Coordinates of C-alpha atoms and ligand atoms in Angstrom, one line a residue:
M867 CA -3.8 26.5 28.3
M868 CA -4.7 25.3 24.8
R869 CA -7.3 22.4 24.9
L870 CA -8.0 19.8 22.2
P871 CA -11.4 20.2 20.6
K872 CA -13.8 17.2 20.9
F873 CA -13.3 14.4 18.5
L874 CA -14.1 10.8 18.0
Y875 CA -11.0 8.6 18.6
R876 CA -10.8 5.2 16.8
V877 CA -8.0 2.5 17.3
P878 CA -8.4 -0.2 14.6
R879 CA -6.4 -3.4 14.8
T880 CA -6.3 -4.3 11.1
I881 CA -5.4 -2.2 8.0
Q882 CA -8.8 -3.3 6.5
D883 CA -10.6 -1.8 9.5
A884 CA -8.5 1.4 9.5
V885 CA -9.3 2.2 5.8
K886 CA -12.9 1.3 6.3
I887 CA -13.3 3.7 9.2
M888 CA -11.6 6.4 7.2
A889 CA -13.9 5.9 4.2
E890 CA -16.9 6.1 6.6
A891 CA -15.5 9.3 8.3
G892 CA -15.2 11.0 5.0
P893 CA -13.4 14.4 4.7
T894 CA -13.6 15.0 8.6
G895 CA -11.5 11.8 9.2
Q896 CA -7.7 12.0 9.8
F897 CA -5.1 9.4 10.6
V898 CA -2.9 10.0 13.6
A899 CA 0.4 8.2 14.6
G900 CA 2.4 9.7 17.5
G901 CA 0.3 12.9 17.4
T902 CA 3.3 15.2 17.9
D903 CA 2.3 17.3 14.9
L904 CA -1.4 16.7 14.7
Y905 CA -2.4 17.2 18.2
P906 CA -0.6 20.6 18.6
N907 CA -2.2 21.6 15.3
M908 CA -5.6 20.6 16.6
K909 CA -5.1 22.7 19.8
R910 CA -4.3 25.6 17.7
R911 CA -7.4 24.9 15.6
Q912 CA -5.2 24.5 12.4
Q913 CA -6.4 21.1 11.7
T914 CA -9.9 20.1 13.0
P915 CA -10.7 16.5 12.2
R916 CA -13.9 15.1 13.8
T917 CA -12.8 11.5 13.7
V918 CA -9.2 10.7 14.5
I919 CA -7.9 7.2 13.6
S920 CA -4.8 5.8 15.3
V921 CA -2.4 3.8 13.2
M922 CA -0.3 2.8 16.2
K923 CA -1.9 -0.6 16.8
L924 CA -1.6 -1.8 13.2
P925 CA 1.0 -4.6 13.4
E926 CA 2.1 -4.4 9.8
L927 CA 3.0 -0.6 10.4
N928 CA 5.1 -1.4 13.4
Q929 CA 7.6 -3.7 11.8
I930 CA 10.9 -3.4 10.0
S931 CA 11.8 -6.2 7.6
G932 CA 14.1 -7.0 4.6
D933 CA 17.8 -6.5 4.5
P934 CA 20.3 -4.1 2.9
S935 CA 21.0 -6.3 -0.1
S936 CA 17.3 -6.5 -1.2
G937 CA 16.1 -3.2 0.5
L938 CA 14.5 -2.5 3.9
R939 CA 10.9 -2.1 4.6
I940 CA 10.1 0.2 7.6
G941 CA 6.5 0.4 8.7
A942 CA 5.0 3.8 8.9
S943 CA 4.3 3.7 12.8
V944 CA 7.9 2.8 13.6
T945 CA 9.0 5.5 16.1
L946 CA 12.0 7.8 15.4
T947 CA 13.7 6.4 18.5
D948 CA 13.4 2.8 17.0
I949 CA 14.8 4.1 13.7
C950 CA 17.8 5.7 15.5
E951 CA 18.5 2.6 17.5
H952 CA 17.8 -0.2 14.9
P953 CA 21.2 -2.0 14.2
V954 CA 20.6 -2.6 10.5
I955 CA 19.5 1.0 9.8
R956 CA 22.5 2.3 11.8
E957 CA 24.9 0.1 10.0
A958 CA 23.5 0.0 6.4
Y959 CA 21.5 3.3 6.2
P960 CA 23.4 5.6 8.6
V961 CA 22.0 8.7 6.9
V962 CA 18.5 7.6 7.9
A963 CA 19.4 7.0 11.5
S964 CA 21.4 10.2 11.8
A965 CA 18.8 12.4 10.2
A966 CA 16.2 10.9 12.6
R967 CA 18.5 11.7 15.5
T968 CA 18.3 15.4 14.7
I969 CA 14.6 15.5 15.0
S970 CA 13.2 17.4 18.0
T971 CA 13.9 15.9 21.4
P972 CA 14.3 12.3 22.8
I973 CA 10.8 12.4 24.3
L974 CA 9.2 13.5 21.1
R975 CA 11.2 10.8 19.1
N976 CA 9.8 8.2 21.5
M977 CA 6.3 9.2 20.2
G978 CA 6.9 10.6 16.8
T979 CA 7.0 8.2 13.8
I980 CA 8.6 8.0 10.5
G981 CA 5.2 8.0 8.8
G982 CA 4.2 11.2 10.6
N983 CA 7.5 12.8 9.8
L984 CA 7.2 12.2 6.1
L985 CA 3.6 13.6 6.2
L986 CA 4.2 16.6 8.4
D987 CA 2.2 19.7 7.9
T988 CA 4.1 22.6 6.3
R989 CA 5.2 25.4 8.6
C990 CA 5.3 29.2 8.6
N991 CA 5.8 31.9 11.3
Y992 CA 2.3 33.3 10.5
Y993 CA 0.7 30.0 10.8
D994 CA 2.3 28.1 13.8
Q995 CA 0.6 30.3 16.3
N996 CA -2.4 29.8 18.6
Y997 CA -5.9 30.7 17.4
E998 CA -6.1 34.2 19.1
W999 CA -2.7 35.2 17.6
R1000 CA -3.8 34.1 14.2
K1001 CA -7.2 35.8 14.6
G1002 CA -5.3 39.1 15.5
I1003 CA -3.9 39.2 12.0
N1004 CA -7.1 38.1 10.4
F1005 CA -5.7 34.6 9.7
C1006 CA -4.0 33.8 6.5
L1007 CA -4.5 31.8 3.2
K1008 CA -3.5 28.5 4.7
K1009 CA -6.2 28.5 7.3
D1010 CA -9.3 30.7 7.7
G1011 CA -8.0 33.8 5.9
D1012 CA -7.5 35.3 2.4
V1013 CA -4.1 36.9 2.4
C1014 CA -0.6 35.4 2.5
W1015 CA 1.3 37.7 5.0
V1016 CA 4.7 36.4 3.5
A1017 CA 3.8 37.3 -0.2
P1018 CA 0.6 39.5 0.1
G1019 CA 0.3 39.5 -3.8
S1020 CA 0.4 35.7 -3.9
T1021 CA -2.5 33.4 -4.4
K1022 CA -0.2 30.5 -3.3
C1023 CA 0.8 29.6 0.3
W1024 CA 4.6 29.3 0.8
A1025 CA 4.7 27.5 4.1
V1026 CA 7.7 25.3 4.3
Q1027 CA 8.2 21.6 4.2
S1028 CA 10.1 21.2 7.5
S1029 CA 10.7 17.5 7.9
D1030 CA 14.3 16.1 8.3
L1031 CA 13.6 12.8 6.8
V1032 CA 11.9 14.1 3.7
P1033 CA 15.0 15.4 1.8
V1034 CA 16.8 12.1 2.8
M1035 CA 14.1 9.9 1.5
V1036 CA 13.9 11.9 -1.7
A1037 CA 17.7 11.8 -2.1
I1038 CA 18.1 8.0 -1.7
G1039 CA 15.1 7.2 -3.9
A1040 CA 12.8 5.6 -1.2
K1041 CA 9.3 4.4 -2.1
L1042 CA 6.2 4.9 -0.1
R1043 CA 3.3 2.5 -0.1
F1044 CA -0.3 3.8 0.5
V1045 CA -3.5 1.9 1.1
S1046 CA -7.1 3.1 1.0
S1047 CA -10.5 1.6 0.5
L1048 CA -9.9 1.9 -3.2
G1049 CA -6.7 0.0 -3.3
E1050 CA -3.0 0.3 -3.0
R1051 CA -0.3 2.3 -4.7
V1052 CA 3.5 2.8 -4.3
V1053 CA 5.0 6.2 -5.1
D1054 CA 8.5 7.5 -5.3
A1055 CA 9.2 9.8 -2.4
A1056 CA 10.2 12.5 -5.0
G1057 CA 6.7 12.3 -6.5
L1058 CA 4.9 12.8 -3.2
Y1059 CA 5.5 16.4 -2.4
N1060 CA 3.7 19.3 -4.0
D1061 CA 5.2 22.8 -4.1
D1062 CA 2.2 24.4 -2.3
G1063 CA 2.0 25.1 1.4
I1064 CA -1.7 24.2 1.6
D1065 CA -2.0 21.3 -0.8
Y1066 CA 1.4 20.0 0.0
L1067 CA 1.1 16.2 -0.7
H1068 CA 0.1 14.4 -3.9
K1069 CA -2.1 12.2 -1.8
R1070 CA -5.8 11.9 -0.9
A1071 CA -6.7 12.4 2.7
D1072 CA -8.1 8.9 2.9
E1073 CA -4.8 7.1 1.8
M1074 CA -2.9 5.6 4.7
L1075 CA 0.9 5.3 4.5
V1076 CA 1.8 1.7 5.3
D1077 CA 5.5 1.6 4.8
I1078 CA 8.6 3.1 3.5
Q1079 CA 10.8 1.0 1.3
L1080 CA 14.6 1.8 1.4
P1081 CA 16.6 0.9 -1.7
P1082 CA 19.1 -1.9 -1.6
I1083 CA 22.6 -0.8 -0.7
N1084 CA 24.7 -1.1 -3.9
G1085 CA 27.6 1.3 -3.8
W1086 CA 25.7 4.5 -2.9
R1087 CA 26.4 6.8 0.0
A1088 CA 24.3 9.6 1.4
S1089 CA 24.7 12.3 4.1
Y1090 CA 22.4 14.9 5.7
R1091 CA 23.2 18.3 7.2
K1092 CA 20.7 20.4 9.1
L1093 CA 20.6 24.1 9.9
R1094 CA 18.7 25.3 13.0
R1095 CA 19.2 27.7 15.8
R1096 CA 19.5 25.4 18.7
G1097 CA 21.5 22.1 18.4
A1098 CA 18.5 20.2 19.8
F1099 CA 14.7 20.6 19.6
D1100 CA 14.4 23.0 16.6
F1101 CA 12.9 22.2 13.2
P1102 CA 15.3 22.5 10.2
V1103 CA 15.3 25.9 8.4
L1104 CA 17.6 24.3 5.9
G1105 CA 18.4 20.7 5.4
V1106 CA 20.7 19.3 2.7
A1107 CA 20.6 15.7 1.7
A1108 CA 23.4 14.5 -0.7
F1109 CA 23.5 11.1 -2.5
V1110 CA 26.2 9.7 -4.7
E1111 CA 26.6 6.3 -6.4
T1112 CA 30.1 5.6 -7.7
A1113 CA 31.3 3.1 -10.3
K1114 CA 34.4 0.8 -9.6
S1115 CA 36.4 3.4 -11.5
G1116 CA 35.6 6.0 -8.8
M1117 CA 33.5 8.1 -11.2
I1118 CA 30.1 9.3 -9.9
E1119 CA 27.2 7.6 -12.0
R1120 CA 24.2 9.0 -10.0
A1121 CA 24.0 12.0 -7.7
R1122 CA 21.2 13.9 -6.0
I1123 CA 21.3 17.0 -3.9
V1124 CA 18.0 17.8 -2.1
L1125 CA 17.3 20.8 -0.2
G1126 CA 14.7 20.8 2.6
G1127 CA 13.2 23.6 4.9
I1128 CA 13.3 26.3 2.4
A1129 CA 10.2 25.8 0.2
P1130 CA 6.7 24.0 0.3
S1131 CA 8.3 20.9 -1.1
P1132 CA 11.8 19.5 -1.0
L1133 CA 13.9 21.0 -3.8
T1134 CA 16.0 18.6 -6.0
V1135 CA 18.9 20.6 -7.5
H1136 CA 19.6 18.8 -10.8
E1137 CA 22.2 21.3 -11.7
A1138 CA 24.3 20.2 -8.7
A1139 CA 24.0 16.6 -9.7
R1140 CA 25.2 17.5 -13.2
E1141 CA 28.3 19.0 -11.7
L1142 CA 29.1 15.7 -10.1
I1143 CA 28.1 13.0 -12.6
G1144 CA 31.0 11.6 -14.6
H1145 CA 33.7 12.9 -12.2
S1146 CA 35.3 11.8 -9.0
L1147 CA 34.2 13.5 -5.8
D1148 CA 36.9 16.1 -5.3
P1149 CA 36.9 19.5 -3.7
E1150 CA 36.5 21.3 -7.1
R1151 CA 33.4 19.3 -8.1
I1152 CA 32.0 19.8 -4.6
Q1153 CA 32.4 23.5 -4.9
A1154 CA 30.7 23.6 -8.2
A1155 CA 27.8 21.6 -6.9
A1156 CA 27.5 23.8 -3.9
E1157 CA 27.4 26.9 -6.1
A1158 CA 24.5 25.3 -8.1
A1159 CA 22.6 24.6 -4.8
Y1160 CA 23.2 28.3 -3.8
V1161 CA 21.7 29.6 -7.2
K1162 CA 18.7 27.5 -6.9
A1163 CA 17.8 28.0 -3.2
R1164 CA 15.3 30.7 -2.7
P1165 CA 14.2 30.6 0.9
L1166 CA 11.4 33.1 2.1
D1167 CA 11.1 35.2 5.2
N1168 CA 8.8 32.8 7.0
T1169 CA 11.0 30.8 9.3
D1170 CA 13.8 31.4 11.7
F1171 CA 16.9 33.4 10.5
V1172 CA 17.3 36.0 7.9
Y1173 CA 16.4 34.3 4.5
S1174 CA 19.3 35.8 2.5
W1175 CA 21.6 34.2 5.1
R1176 CA 19.8 30.8 4.7
K1177 CA 20.4 31.1 1.1
Q1178 CA 24.1 31.5 1.7
M1179 CA 24.0 28.6 4.0
A1180 CA 22.6 26.4 1.2
K1181 CA 26.0 26.6 -0.3
Q1182 CA 27.9 25.9 2.9
Y1183 CA 25.7 22.9 3.9
T1184 CA 25.9 21.4 0.5
L1185 CA 29.7 21.7 0.7
R1186 CA 29.6 20.0 4.1
A1187 CA 27.1 17.3 3.1
L1188 CA 29.2 16.3 0.0
T1189 CA 32.5 16.5 1.9
D1190 CA 31.0 14.0 4.3
L1191 CA 30.9 11.6 1.3
M1192 CA 34.5 12.0 0.2
P1193 CA 36.3 8.7 0.2
A1194 CA 38.8 8.5 3.2
S1195 CA 42.3 9.1 1.9
Ligands
LIG369 C1 8.7 20.8 19.7 C2 8.7 20.1 18.5 C3 9.8 20.0 17.7 C4 9.9 19.2 16.5 N1 11.1 19.2 15.9 C5 11.1 18.6 14.7 C6 12.3 18.5 13.9 O1 13.4 19.1 14.3 N2 12.3 17.9 12.7 C7 11.2 17.3 12.2 O2 11.3 16.7 11.1 N3 10.0 17.3 12.9 C8 10.0 17.9 14.1 N4 8.8 17.9 14.8 C9 7.6 17.5 14.2 C10 7.2 16.0 14.7 O3 7.4 15.7 16.1 C11 7.9 14.8 13.9 O4 7.9 15.2 12.6 C12 7.2 13.6 14.1 O5 8.0 12.5 13.4 C13 5.8 13.4 13.6 O6 5.4 12.1 13.7 P1 4.1 11.8 14.5 O7 3.9 10.3 14.4 O8 4.0 12.4 15.8 O9 3.0 12.4 13.5 P2 1.4 12.7 13.7 O10 1.3 14.0 14.4 O11 0.8 11.6 14.3 O12 1.0 12.9 12.2 C14 1.5 14.0 11.4 C15 0.7 14.0 10.0 O13 0.9 12.7 9.3 C16 -0.4 12.1 9.2 N5 -0.1 10.6 9.4 C17 0.6 10.1 10.4 N6 0.7 8.8 10.1 C18 0.0 8.5 9.1 C19 -0.2 7.3 8.2 N7 0.3 6.1 8.5 N8 -0.9 7.5 7.1 C20 -1.5 8.7 6.7 N9 -1.3 9.8 7.4 C21 -0.6 9.7 8.5 C22 -1.3 12.7 10.2 O14 -2.6 12.8 9.7 C23 -0.7 14.1 10.3 O15 -1.2 14.9 9.3 C24 8.8 18.6 16.0 C25 7.5 18.8 16.8 C26 7.5 19.4 17.9 C27 6.2 19.5 18.7
LIG370 S1 3.1 31.3 3.6 FE1 1.5 32.9 3.6 S2 -0.5 31.7 3.4 FE2 1.1 30.2 3.9 S3 1.0 30.0 6.1 FE3 2.5 31.6 5.7 S4 1.3 33.5 5.7 FE4 -0.1 31.9 5.6

C-alpha cells in the first residue's frame, strides 16, 4: 500500500490568509483542491510538499456568478460534478459541461475541481509509476533522474498535458485570475501553458488560481472530442477542442482548433483556423482543417496507444469536433 508522506495541512478561510500561509511556507508549500491529482503524486513521491494548503474552504473560490451575456465567473474550487450539473453552464456553455463529464469517474468528479484540472501535472508512462518502479529505471529527468526515457538525447521532458478542460479553455478564450502575496494578475488560458513537461505552467508556485472567466456568448460555438481506451475513467491521449464564431452572413470570422493530450502544452493549430476563416463551415473546409491538424500533431510514445495512430486520430477527431458545429440543415 502506498502511504502519504508526513506534511503540515492548513485550511485557510480567506484568500488573504491562504496567500500569507503560502508565502511563509516558501518553495515547500503547495495548494491542494480535491487532491485527486496531488495526493496520488505525493504517494508516489513525485511531488513532495511539506505544507499543503487547502483552497476548498475559501468562499470566493466556490462560487459561480455572472451570466452568458456578460461572461461567467467560475471559482477555482467548484467541483467537476457541479460544473456538469450547473444549469447555466449546461445551457450556455455546453462544451464546458460535456468536457467535464468526460473526466475520470463520478466519484473523482465529486472531489476534483476545475482549478485542479487546469493546473494538472503533466503525465508520462515512465513517470506515473510508484517510487520503486521509477527507482528500477533510475528515475527520469522529470523527477530525481537525469535521462528522458522517451527521448534519451533530449534535455527536455515531453510529459503530456492531459487535462480535458485545458484545450476547451484555450479554444474558447477563457481568462484565469491568480492571486499571491505580491498581487493579482489575469492571464489568457492560452498564455498559461509552457511546452515543457517539467516547467509546464507560466506561473509561480505561490500563485493561487481564484477563478476562471468564460467569455460572453455572442455567436460562437465550441465542441470537444476525446480519445481514450475506455469510455470512462481514462485520461485523454488526444483531445480536440474546436471553436468557431460566425458572422450573420454565415461566414466564419474567428476559429480555433486546439489539440490536447499529445504534447507538454495544448497545441493551437493556426493553420487549421486559417482553412476555416472567411468560409462557411462545410465538409470541404472541415476536411482541410482536419488535414492541417494531422500535419501539426506530433504525439510521442509516452501514453496509451501507438503514437502514429494517435497522429492519424488527430485528423479524425478534428473532423468530428468540427462536424459537431455544423449548422443543422
Ligand atoms: C483515476 C484517475 C482518472 C483521472 N482521469 C482524468 C481524466 O480523464 N481527465 C482529466 O482531465 N483528469 C483526470 N484525472 C485527474 C484529476 O482527477 C482531475 O484533473 C481533477 O480535476 C483534478 O482536480 P483536483 O481538485 O483534485 O486537483 P488537485 O489534485 O487538488 O490539484 C492538482 C494541481 O493543481 C494545483 N491546484 C489546485 N487548485 C489550485 C488553486 N486554486 N491554485 C493553485 N494551484 C492549485 C495543486 O497544487 C496541484 O498541483 C484523473 C485522476 C485519477 C486519479
Ligand atoms: S518525457 Fe522523459 S523526462 Fe519526461 S516524464 Fe517521460 S521519461 Fe521522464
